[in-house]
Amino acid sequence: MSSYVLRRLLAIVALAFGISVVVFLIIRLIPGDPVAALLGTSAGDKEVASRLRAQLGLDLPMHVQYWQWLTALMHGDFGYSYGNQQSVTSLLAANFPATIQLTIAALIVSLTLGMALGVLAAVKRNKAADTVAMTVALTFMSIPSFWLGLLLILLFAVTLPWFDVVGGTSLKGLVLPAATLALGSMGFNARFVRSSIIAAQTQRHVITARAKGISRVRVFLKHVLRNALLPILTIVGLQVGQLLSGTVIVETVFSRPGIGRLLVQAILAKDYLTVQAVVFIIAGIYALTNFIVDLLYPVFDPRVASR
C-alpha cells in the first residue's frame, strides 16, 4: 500500500511540473503584446513600454522568466495583475469560492441524476424506461452549455420569474448555473453507470448469488452496485476537471463571479499572470482530484494496491 501511494505521489509531482511548463509556454503563444494592451494609448511611448516590459520581466530569457515565476509560485505568489490593480492571489481568493460552490453543486446534481437514470436504464434494460432514460441522457449531452443556459434563463427567470436572471450569488441564484453545468455531464454519467451495472450483472459471482435464491434487491446492492462503483469512481475525477473548465462558459453566460469569468476577462486584457494562475489552478485541482481518486481505489478494491 505504501509503495502504491508513493508511486502516485511521485506521479502527481511530475505532473504538476509538466503542467507548469505547458501553462507557461502556451500563454506565451497568445498573439499580441501584453504591454501594449496594458498601456493602451500610451503604448507608443517606447520608454514607458520598455520600463513596464522590464517590470514584468518580459525582457528576460524565457527560461529565466519561467524560473522566476515558478519560484514565486512555490511561495504562493502568483504575481500582480496590472489590469485589475491588485495581486493575482487576492483576485483568486475573491473569485475562487464562487467557482468551488458552483462546481460542487453541479457535481452533486450530475452524479445524483446520472446515477438515478443509469440505474433505471440498467434495471429496465431494453424496455421503454431504458429508451426514455437514454434519450434524455443523449439529449442533454448534445446541447451546448451556453445555449442550455440561455434556455433556462428564458424559461425559469424571464417567463417564470422563479430564479435570478444573472449575477446571483445566493442559493436561489445558484440553481440555474448549477443545472446548466450539471445536465450535460449528467447524460454522460447515466450512460456510463448503465454500462457498468450491465457489465457487473454478468459476473459469475452475481449469477451464483441469484442461483442461491438471494433476493434481487440484495444481490444488486451487495454485488452489482459495489462492483460497478469502481468505474464510477473514475468518472468522478474526470467530472471535476470537466465541470471546472465548464465554469468558464457558465459563469460568463450568467455573469456570475468566479475564476472562469476571471479567466475570460484576463485573456481579453492579455493579463498573462492572471491567465497563468487560473489555468494552473484548474489543472492542479484536476490532477489533485484524480490523485485522491487513485488513493480511494484500494479502499474499494484491495487488488489495485498489489499491482
CSV table of C-alpha atoms in Angstrom, one decimal:
chain,number,residue,atom,x,y,z
A,1,MET,CA,0.0,0.0,0.0
A,2,SER,CA,2.8,2.4,0.9
A,3,SER,CA,4.6,1.8,-2.4
A,4,TYR,CA,1.3,2.4,-4.3
A,5,VAL,CA,0.8,5.8,-2.5
A,6,LEU,CA,4.5,6.7,-3.1
A,7,ARG,CA,4.2,6.0,-6.9
A,8,ARG,CA,1.1,8.1,-7.1
A,9,LEU,CA,2.7,10.9,-5.1
A,10,LEU,CA,5.7,11.0,-7.4
A,11,ALA,CA,3.5,10.9,-10.4
A,12,ILE,CA,1.5,13.9,-9.3
A,13,VAL,CA,4.7,15.9,-8.5
A,14,ALA,CA,5.9,15.2,-12.1
A,15,LEU,CA,2.5,16.0,-13.5
A,16,ALA,CA,2.4,19.4,-11.6
A,17,PHE,CA,5.9,20.2,-13.0
A,18,GLY,CA,4.7,19.3,-16.5
A,19,ILE,CA,1.5,21.4,-16.1
A,20,SER,CA,3.6,24.4,-15.0
A,21,VAL,CA,5.8,24.1,-18.1
A,22,VAL,CA,2.9,23.7,-20.5
A,23,VAL,CA,0.9,26.6,-19.0
A,24,PHE,CA,3.9,28.9,-19.1
A,25,LEU,CA,4.7,28.1,-22.7
A,26,ILE,CA,1.2,28.2,-24.0
A,27,ILE,CA,0.4,31.6,-22.5
A,28,ARG,CA,3.5,32.9,-24.4
A,29,LEU,CA,2.0,31.8,-27.7
A,30,ILE,CA,-1.1,34.0,-27.3
A,31,PRO,CA,-0.9,36.6,-30.1
A,32,GLY,CA,-0.5,40.3,-29.2
A,33,ASP,CA,1.7,42.3,-26.8
A,34,PRO,CA,0.5,42.4,-23.2
A,35,VAL,CA,2.5,45.6,-22.6
A,36,ALA,CA,0.6,47.4,-25.5
A,37,ALA,CA,-2.7,46.1,-24.0
A,38,LEU,CA,-1.9,47.4,-20.5
A,39,LEU,CA,-0.7,50.8,-21.7
A,40,GLY,CA,-3.5,51.4,-24.2
A,41,THR,CA,-3.0,54.8,-25.8
A,42,SER,CA,0.4,55.2,-24.0
A,43,ALA,CA,1.8,52.2,-25.8
A,44,GLY,CA,3.5,54.5,-28.3
A,45,ASP,CA,5.9,55.8,-25.6
A,46,LYS,CA,8.8,53.5,-26.0
A,47,GLU,CA,10.4,54.5,-22.7
A,48,VAL,CA,7.3,53.7,-20.7
A,49,ALA,CA,6.7,50.5,-22.7
A,50,SER,CA,10.4,49.4,-22.1
A,51,ARG,CA,10.1,50.2,-18.4
A,52,LEU,CA,6.9,48.2,-18.0
A,53,ARG,CA,8.3,45.3,-20.0
A,54,ALA,CA,11.3,45.1,-17.6
A,55,GLN,CA,9.0,45.4,-14.6
A,56,LEU,CA,7.0,42.4,-15.9
A,57,GLY,CA,10.2,40.5,-16.7
A,58,LEU,CA,9.3,40.1,-20.3
A,59,ASP,CA,12.8,41.3,-21.4
A,60,LEU,CA,14.4,38.3,-19.8
A,61,PRO,CA,15.2,35.0,-21.5
A,62,MET,CA,12.3,32.5,-21.5
A,63,HIS,CA,13.9,30.1,-19.1
A,64,VAL,CA,14.7,32.9,-16.6
A,65,GLN,CA,11.1,34.1,-16.8
A,66,TYR,CA,9.9,30.5,-16.1
A,67,TRP,CA,12.2,30.0,-13.1
A,68,GLN,CA,11.2,33.3,-11.5
A,69,TRP,CA,7.5,32.5,-12.0
A,70,LEU,CA,7.9,29.0,-10.6
A,71,THR,CA,9.9,30.2,-7.6
A,72,ALA,CA,7.3,32.8,-6.8
A,73,LEU,CA,4.6,30.2,-7.4
A,74,MET,CA,6.1,27.9,-4.8
A,75,HIS,CA,5.9,30.7,-2.3
A,76,GLY,CA,2.2,31.3,-3.0
A,77,ASP,CA,2.9,34.5,-5.1
A,78,PHE,CA,1.1,34.5,-8.4
A,79,GLY,CA,2.2,37.9,-9.4
A,80,TYR,CA,0.4,41.3,-9.8
A,81,SER,CA,-2.5,42.0,-12.1
A,82,TYR,CA,-1.9,45.4,-13.6
A,83,GLY,CA,-5.2,45.3,-15.4
A,84,ASN,CA,-7.1,44.9,-12.1
A,85,GLN,CA,-4.6,46.9,-10.0
A,86,GLN,CA,-4.3,44.1,-7.3
A,87,SER,CA,-2.4,41.0,-6.7
A,88,VAL,CA,-3.4,37.8,-8.6
A,89,THR,CA,-3.7,36.0,-5.2
A,90,SER,CA,-6.3,38.4,-4.0
A,91,LEU,CA,-8.2,38.0,-7.3
A,92,LEU,CA,-8.2,34.2,-6.9
A,93,ALA,CA,-9.3,34.5,-3.2
A,94,ALA,CA,-12.2,36.7,-4.2
A,95,ASN,CA,-13.4,34.6,-7.1
A,96,PHE,CA,-12.4,31.0,-6.1
A,97,PRO,CA,-15.2,30.3,-3.5
A,98,ALA,CA,-18.0,31.1,-6.0
A,99,THR,CA,-16.5,28.6,-8.6
A,100,ILE,CA,-16.0,25.9,-6.0
A,101,GLN,CA,-19.6,26.4,-4.8
A,102,LEU,CA,-20.8,26.1,-8.4
A,103,THR,CA,-18.6,23.1,-9.2
A,104,ILE,CA,-19.6,21.1,-6.1
A,105,ALA,CA,-23.3,21.8,-6.6
A,106,ALA,CA,-23.1,20.8,-10.3
A,107,LEU,CA,-21.2,17.6,-9.4
A,108,ILE,CA,-23.8,16.6,-6.8
A,109,VAL,CA,-26.7,17.2,-9.3
A,110,SER,CA,-24.8,15.5,-12.1
A,111,LEU,CA,-23.9,12.4,-10.1
A,112,THR,CA,-27.4,12.1,-8.4
A,113,LEU,CA,-29.4,12.4,-11.6
A,114,GLY,CA,-26.9,10.5,-13.7
A,115,MET,CA,-26.8,7.5,-11.3
A,116,ALA,CA,-30.6,7.5,-11.0
A,117,LEU,CA,-31.1,7.5,-14.8
A,118,GLY,CA,-28.3,4.9,-15.3
A,119,VAL,CA,-29.6,2.5,-12.6
A,120,LEU,CA,-33.1,2.8,-14.0
A,121,ALA,CA,-31.9,2.2,-17.6
A,122,ALA,CA,-29.8,-0.8,-16.5
A,123,VAL,CA,-32.6,-2.4,-14.4
A,124,LYS,CA,-35.2,-1.9,-17.2
A,125,ARG,CA,-32.8,-2.8,-19.9
A,126,ASN,CA,-34.3,-3.0,-23.5
A,127,LYS,CA,-37.6,-1.7,-22.1
A,128,ALA,CA,-39.4,1.6,-22.6
A,129,ALA,CA,-37.9,3.1,-19.4
A,130,ASP,CA,-34.4,2.3,-20.8
A,131,THR,CA,-35.1,4.0,-24.1
A,132,VAL,CA,-36.6,7.1,-22.4
A,133,ALA,CA,-33.7,7.4,-19.9
A,134,MET,CA,-31.0,7.1,-22.6
A,135,THR,CA,-32.9,9.5,-24.9
A,136,VAL,CA,-32.9,12.1,-22.1
A,137,ALA,CA,-29.2,11.5,-21.4
A,138,LEU,CA,-28.2,11.8,-25.1
A,139,THR,CA,-30.3,15.0,-25.5
A,140,PHE,CA,-28.6,16.8,-22.7
A,141,MET,CA,-25.2,15.6,-23.8
A,142,SER,CA,-25.9,17.1,-27.2
A,143,ILE,CA,-27.0,20.6,-26.1
A,144,PRO,CA,-24.2,23.2,-25.8
A,145,SER,CA,-24.0,24.6,-22.3
A,146,PHE,CA,-24.2,28.2,-23.4
A,147,TRP,CA,-27.4,27.5,-25.3
A,148,LEU,CA,-28.9,25.5,-22.5
A,149,GLY,CA,-28.1,28.3,-20.0
A,150,LEU,CA,-29.9,30.8,-22.2
A,151,LEU,CA,-32.9,28.5,-22.5
A,152,LEU,CA,-33.0,28.1,-18.7
A,153,ILE,CA,-32.8,31.8,-18.2
A,154,LEU,CA,-35.6,32.4,-20.7
A,155,LEU,CA,-37.9,29.7,-19.1
A,156,PHE,CA,-37.2,30.0,-15.4
A,157,ALA,CA,-36.0,33.6,-15.0
A,158,VAL,CA,-37.9,35.6,-17.6
A,159,THR,CA,-41.1,33.6,-18.5
A,160,LEU,CA,-41.4,32.1,-15.0
A,161,PRO,CA,-39.5,34.5,-12.6
A,162,TRP,CA,-38.5,31.8,-10.1
A,163,PHE,CA,-34.8,32.5,-10.1
A,164,ASP,CA,-32.3,35.3,-10.5
A,165,VAL,CA,-31.6,36.2,-14.2
A,166,VAL,CA,-27.8,36.8,-13.9
A,167,GLY,CA,-25.2,37.6,-11.3
A,168,GLY,CA,-26.9,35.9,-8.4
A,169,THR,CA,-24.5,34.5,-5.7
A,170,SER,CA,-27.2,33.3,-3.3
A,171,LEU,CA,-28.7,29.8,-3.2
A,172,LYS,CA,-31.5,31.0,-5.4
A,173,GLY,CA,-29.0,32.3,-7.9
A,174,LEU,CA,-27.0,29.1,-7.9
A,175,VAL,CA,-29.8,26.8,-9.2
A,176,LEU,CA,-29.8,27.8,-12.9
A,177,PRO,CA,-25.9,27.9,-13.3
A,178,ALA,CA,-25.5,24.6,-11.5
A,179,ALA,CA,-28.3,23.0,-13.6
A,180,THR,CA,-26.7,24.2,-16.8
A,181,LEU,CA,-23.3,22.9,-15.8
A,182,ALA,CA,-24.6,19.6,-14.5
A,183,LEU,CA,-27.1,18.5,-17.1
A,184,GLY,CA,-24.6,17.9,-19.9
A,185,SER,CA,-22.3,15.7,-17.7
A,186,MET,CA,-25.4,14.0,-16.2
A,187,GLY,CA,-26.0,12.4,-19.6
A,188,PHE,CA,-22.5,11.0,-19.7
A,189,ASN,CA,-22.8,9.7,-16.2
A,190,ALA,CA,-26.1,8.0,-16.9
A,191,ARG,CA,-24.7,6.1,-19.9
A,192,PHE,CA,-21.5,5.2,-18.0
A,193,VAL,CA,-23.5,3.9,-15.0
A,194,ARG,CA,-25.8,1.9,-17.2
A,195,SER,CA,-22.8,0.2,-18.9
A,196,SER,CA,-21.0,-0.5,-15.6
A,197,ILE,CA,-24.1,-2.1,-14.0
A,198,ILE,CA,-24.9,-4.2,-17.0
A,199,ALA,CA,-21.3,-5.5,-17.1
A,200,ALA,CA,-21.4,-6.2,-13.3
A,201,GLN,CA,-24.6,-8.2,-13.7
A,202,THR,CA,-22.9,-10.7,-16.0
A,203,GLN,CA,-20.2,-11.6,-13.4
A,204,ARG,CA,-20.1,-15.2,-12.3
A,205,HIS,CA,-20.5,-14.4,-8.6
A,206,VAL,CA,-23.6,-12.4,-9.3
A,207,ILE,CA,-25.2,-15.2,-11.3
A,208,THR,CA,-24.2,-17.7,-8.5
A,209,ALA,CA,-25.8,-15.4,-5.9
A,210,ARG,CA,-29.0,-15.3,-7.8
A,211,ALA,CA,-28.9,-19.1,-8.3
A,212,LYS,CA,-28.8,-19.5,-4.5
A,213,GLY,CA,-32.1,-17.7,-4.2
A,214,ILE,CA,-30.8,-14.4,-2.7
A,215,SER,CA,-33.3,-11.6,-3.4
A,216,ARG,CA,-32.6,-9.4,-6.4
A,217,VAL,CA,-32.5,-6.3,-4.3
A,218,ARG,CA,-29.8,-7.7,-2.0
A,219,VAL,CA,-27.8,-9.1,-5.0
A,220,PHE,CA,-28.0,-5.7,-6.7
A,221,LEU,CA,-26.9,-3.7,-3.6
A,222,LYS,CA,-24.3,-6.1,-2.3
A,223,HIS,CA,-22.7,-7.4,-5.5
A,224,VAL,CA,-23.7,-5.5,-8.6
A,225,LEU,CA,-23.6,-1.9,-7.3
A,226,ARG,CA,-20.4,-2.5,-5.4
A,227,ASN,CA,-18.6,-3.9,-8.4
A,228,ALA,CA,-19.9,-1.0,-10.6
A,229,LEU,CA,-18.7,1.6,-8.1
A,230,LEU,CA,-15.1,1.4,-9.1
A,231,PRO,CA,-15.5,2.5,-12.7
A,232,ILE,CA,-18.0,5.2,-11.5
A,233,LEU,CA,-15.3,6.4,-9.1
A,234,THR,CA,-13.1,7.0,-12.1
A,235,ILE,CA,-15.6,9.4,-13.7
A,236,VAL,CA,-15.8,11.5,-10.6
A,237,GLY,CA,-12.2,12.5,-11.0
A,238,LEU,CA,-12.8,13.3,-14.7
A,239,GLN,CA,-16.0,15.2,-14.0
A,240,VAL,CA,-14.3,17.6,-11.6
A,241,GLY,CA,-12.0,18.8,-14.4
A,242,GLN,CA,-14.8,18.9,-16.9
A,243,LEU,CA,-17.0,20.9,-14.6
A,244,LEU,CA,-14.2,23.3,-13.6
A,245,SER,CA,-13.5,24.0,-17.3
A,246,GLY,CA,-17.2,24.4,-18.0
A,247,THR,CA,-17.5,27.2,-15.4
A,248,VAL,CA,-15.7,29.4,-18.0
A,249,ILE,CA,-18.8,29.4,-20.2
A,250,VAL,CA,-21.5,29.1,-17.5
A,251,GLU,CA,-20.1,32.0,-15.3
A,252,THR,CA,-19.9,34.2,-18.4
A,253,VAL,CA,-23.4,33.4,-19.5
A,254,PHE,CA,-24.9,34.1,-16.1
A,255,SER,CA,-22.5,37.0,-15.3
A,256,ARG,CA,-21.6,35.1,-12.1
A,257,PRO,CA,-18.3,35.8,-10.3
A,258,GLY,CA,-15.7,33.1,-10.4
A,259,ILE,CA,-12.4,32.1,-11.8
A,260,GLY,CA,-14.0,31.0,-15.1
A,261,ARG,CA,-15.2,34.5,-15.8
A,262,LEU,CA,-12.0,35.9,-14.4
A,263,LEU,CA,-10.1,33.8,-17.0
A,264,VAL,CA,-12.1,35.2,-19.9
A,265,GLN,CA,-11.5,38.8,-18.7
A,266,ALA,CA,-7.8,38.2,-18.2
A,267,ILE,CA,-7.5,36.7,-21.7
A,268,LEU,CA,-9.2,39.6,-23.3
A,269,ALA,CA,-7.0,42.0,-21.4
A,270,LYS,CA,-3.8,39.9,-22.1
A,271,ASP,CA,-3.2,39.7,-18.4
A,272,TYR,CA,-0.5,37.0,-18.6
A,273,LEU,CA,0.0,36.4,-14.9
A,274,THR,CA,-3.7,36.0,-14.1
A,275,VAL,CA,-4.3,33.7,-17.1
A,276,GLN,CA,-1.3,31.5,-16.0
A,277,ALA,CA,-2.6,31.4,-12.4
A,278,VAL,CA,-6.2,30.4,-13.3
A,279,VAL,CA,-5.2,27.8,-15.8
A,280,PHE,CA,-2.6,26.3,-13.4
A,281,ILE,CA,-5.1,26.2,-10.5
A,282,ILE,CA,-7.8,24.5,-12.7
A,283,ALA,CA,-5.2,21.9,-14.0
A,284,GLY,CA,-3.8,21.5,-10.5
A,285,ILE,CA,-7.3,20.8,-8.9
A,286,TYR,CA,-8.0,18.3,-11.7
A,287,ALA,CA,-4.7,16.5,-11.1
A,288,LEU,CA,-5.2,16.5,-7.3
A,289,THR,CA,-8.8,15.1,-7.6
A,290,ASN,CA,-7.5,12.2,-9.7
A,291,PHE,CA,-4.8,11.7,-7.2
A,292,ILE,CA,-7.4,11.4,-4.4
A,293,VAL,CA,-9.4,9.0,-6.6
A,294,ASP,CA,-6.3,6.9,-7.1
A,295,LEU,CA,-5.9,6.7,-3.3
A,296,LEU,CA,-9.5,5.6,-2.9
A,297,TYR,CA,-9.2,2.7,-5.4
A,298,PRO,CA,-7.5,0.3,-2.9
A,299,VAL,CA,-10.3,1.1,-0.4
A,300,PHE,CA,-12.9,-0.4,-2.8
A,301,ASP,CA,-10.6,-2.9,-4.5
A,302,PRO,CA,-7.6,-4.1,-2.4
A,303,ARG,CA,-6.2,-5.8,-5.5
A,304,VAL,CA,-5.2,-2.4,-7.0
A,305,ALA,CA,-2.6,-1.8,-4.3
A,306,SER,CA,-0.8,-5.0,-5.0
A,307,ARG,CA,-0.2,-4.3,-8.7
